[in-house]
């Protein structure tokens, strides 16, 4: 994203004094839109970017700590930055992401409901820009995020979860005669078997 477009983004989001912040963040993120969004969220969480009431006009405006933002250490790529922020998410959100990661880069919302999983934590992950949501499915915003969630499980836990989800979905597929759910069930069981075989090969 070019500097002028980045500044327009800040003008819409932060109406006052956008140019200095655009200069700083364009330098730090090289204009990557996803990176910019993540960094702005992090600045807000760290209280380096916050709303303040202007007494002259008696209206709210955004202010930021320019020197502290300049000194803020940011990884060179968005994947590392997002992955580092993963552990600061609420426990229930991380737990939901771990479950979702068993299905790969994306999964239908209906599958989560079949497994009787709460959707609210995944919606919260969308608010944190860890997940996206479209056409009835949740998807990880970056491959590294799915890898980070999946790595939270030990190999034996992965095997257990894949087999558990596969069996649960298999029962649903048989009852509903749903080929799509059946294919997902088979895929989960196969993942569990491969994980188990890999564990045995390392013994």
XYZ file of C-alpha atoms in Angstrom:
203
model
C 0.000 0.000 0.000
C 1.427 3.374 -1.029
C 1.933 6.130 1.546
C -0.875 8.336 0.138
C -3.417 5.506 0.358
C -2.174 4.629 3.827
C -2.642 8.236 4.932
C -6.194 8.193 3.527
C -6.877 5.102 5.620
C -5.703 6.919 8.741
C -7.737 10.002 7.811
C -10.890 7.890 7.768
C -9.996 5.961 10.916
C -8.259 8.732 12.873
C -9.555 12.047 11.519
C -7.067 14.313 13.313
C -3.301 14.533 12.780
C -3.048 11.435 10.574
C 0.049 12.383 8.568
C 2.682 11.889 11.342
C 1.273 8.469 12.267
C 1.118 7.441 8.606
C 4.805 8.308 8.245
C 5.781 6.202 11.261
C 3.716 3.121 10.437
C 4.495 3.154 6.731
C 8.167 3.020 7.695
C 7.624 0.149 10.127
C 5.218 -1.975 8.063
C 6.316 -1.163 4.497
C 2.632 -0.421 3.818
C 1.398 -4.034 4.192
C -2.374 -3.573 4.893
C -2.711 -6.618 7.178
C 0.459 -5.642 9.029
C -0.827 -2.067 9.449
C -4.102 -3.287 10.938
C -2.343 -5.608 13.387
C 0.113 -2.928 14.481
C -2.682 -0.393 15.036
C -4.548 -2.911 17.199
C -1.371 -3.532 19.191
C -0.797 0.205 19.661
C -4.315 0.541 21.025
C -3.844 -2.393 23.413
C -0.582 -0.916 24.704
C -2.183 2.521 25.132
C 0.158 4.082 22.611
C -2.880 5.072 20.556
C -5.946 6.266 22.451
C -8.942 8.636 22.304
C -8.724 11.920 24.193
C -11.261 14.696 24.748
C -10.194 17.985 23.185
C -11.166 20.844 25.511
C -10.891 23.448 22.775
C -13.599 21.852 20.650
C -15.108 19.517 23.256
C -14.935 16.484 21.027
C -13.014 13.254 21.030
C -9.846 12.901 18.981
C -7.150 10.261 18.671
C -3.681 10.870 20.054
C -0.563 8.718 20.021
C 2.823 8.445 21.679
C 5.035 9.095 18.662
C 8.394 8.563 20.408
C 7.294 5.295 22.012
C 5.859 4.029 18.720
C 9.146 4.837 16.993
C 11.012 2.847 19.675
C 8.558 -0.057 19.530
C 10.265 -3.231 18.315
C 8.274 -4.804 15.485
C 9.322 -8.019 13.663
C 10.242 -7.667 10.006
C 7.255 -9.660 8.767
C 3.565 -9.776 9.578
C 3.503 -13.530 10.260
C 6.003 -13.251 13.112
C 4.217 -10.239 14.566
C 0.807 -11.935 14.506
C 2.162 -15.193 15.909
C 3.840 -13.354 18.787
C 0.532 -11.690 19.662
C -1.274 -15.070 19.633
C -0.462 -15.867 23.271
C -2.016 -12.625 24.479
C -5.483 -13.747 23.386
C -8.019 -14.923 26.020
C -7.744 -18.609 26.969
C -11.150 -19.561 25.542
C -10.266 -17.930 22.219
C -6.966 -19.825 21.979
C -8.763 -23.079 22.853
C -11.298 -22.494 20.076
C -8.499 -21.705 17.617
C -6.708 -24.939 18.534
C -9.857 -26.906 17.692
C -10.318 -25.021 14.434
C -6.686 -25.662 13.463
C -7.405 -29.406 13.327
C -9.450 -28.744 10.182
C -6.686 -26.885 8.359
C -6.759 -23.325 7.112
C -10.564 -23.045 7.279
C -13.714 -24.815 8.455
C -17.454 -24.420 7.968
C -19.290 -22.804 10.842
C -21.806 -25.666 10.626
C -19.043 -28.160 11.498
C -18.247 -26.256 14.684
C -21.939 -26.304 15.569
C -22.145 -30.056 14.872
C -19.284 -30.545 17.322
C -21.265 -28.411 19.810
C -18.517 -25.825 20.006
C -19.192 -22.251 21.035
C -18.953 -19.862 18.096
C -18.520 -16.731 20.253
C -14.758 -17.261 20.898
C -14.193 -17.634 17.149
C -16.122 -14.426 16.527
C -13.833 -12.776 19.079
C -10.842 -14.100 17.128
C -12.320 -12.385 14.058
C -12.420 -9.132 16.045
C -8.713 -9.625 16.832
C -8.003 -10.153 13.090
C -6.721 -13.674 13.744
C -9.606 -15.199 11.791
C -11.720 -14.083 8.884
C -15.367 -15.027 8.347
C -17.103 -15.365 4.987
C -19.549 -17.585 3.110
C -20.381 -19.615 6.203
C -16.829 -20.450 7.217
C -14.053 -19.286 9.504
C -10.544 -19.082 8.068
C -7.135 -18.210 9.486
C -5.819 -14.862 8.278
C -2.340 -16.335 7.797
C -0.868 -19.836 7.519
C 1.441 -19.087 10.441
C -1.567 -18.539 12.689
C -2.983 -21.962 11.876
C 0.452 -23.463 12.512
C 0.741 -21.595 15.823
C -2.650 -22.888 16.979
C -1.919 -26.465 15.863
C 1.467 -26.451 17.595
C -0.284 -25.830 20.928
C -1.119 -29.543 20.967
C 1.281 -32.384 21.654
C 1.307 -35.147 18.991
C -0.780 -37.469 21.162
C -3.327 -34.678 21.699
C -3.553 -34.091 17.952
C -4.195 -37.774 17.378
C -6.894 -37.801 20.071
C -8.650 -34.701 18.729
C -8.575 -35.800 15.078
C -10.023 -39.212 15.929
C -12.617 -37.744 18.295
C -13.830 -35.221 15.731
C -13.768 -37.823 12.983
C -15.958 -40.238 14.961
C -18.358 -37.479 16.041
C -18.763 -36.237 12.479
C -19.060 -39.810 11.212
C -22.116 -40.412 13.400
C -23.675 -37.170 12.157
C -22.914 -38.037 8.521
C -24.562 -41.460 8.895
C -27.623 -39.988 10.583
C -28.046 -37.078 8.182
C -26.715 -38.936 5.109
C -24.446 -35.974 4.453
C -21.560 -36.841 2.122
C -19.767 -33.551 2.806
C -19.648 -34.213 6.541
C -18.627 -37.825 5.844
C -15.624 -36.679 3.790
C -14.548 -34.378 6.617
C -14.955 -37.229 9.119
C -12.778 -39.546 7.024
C -10.167 -36.801 6.636
C -10.032 -36.305 10.407
C -9.614 -40.013 11.111
C -6.881 -40.239 8.464
C -5.094 -37.301 10.094
C -5.298 -39.093 13.422
C -3.905 -42.309 11.940
C -1.016 -40.476 10.254
C -0.179 -38.674 13.479
C -0.207 -41.970 15.377
C 2.028 -43.640 12.767
C 4.462 -40.737 12.972
C 4.575 -41.040 16.758
C 5.330 -44.776 16.531
C 8.098 -44.214 13.974
C 9.875 -41.916 16.433
C 9.869 -44.471 19.267
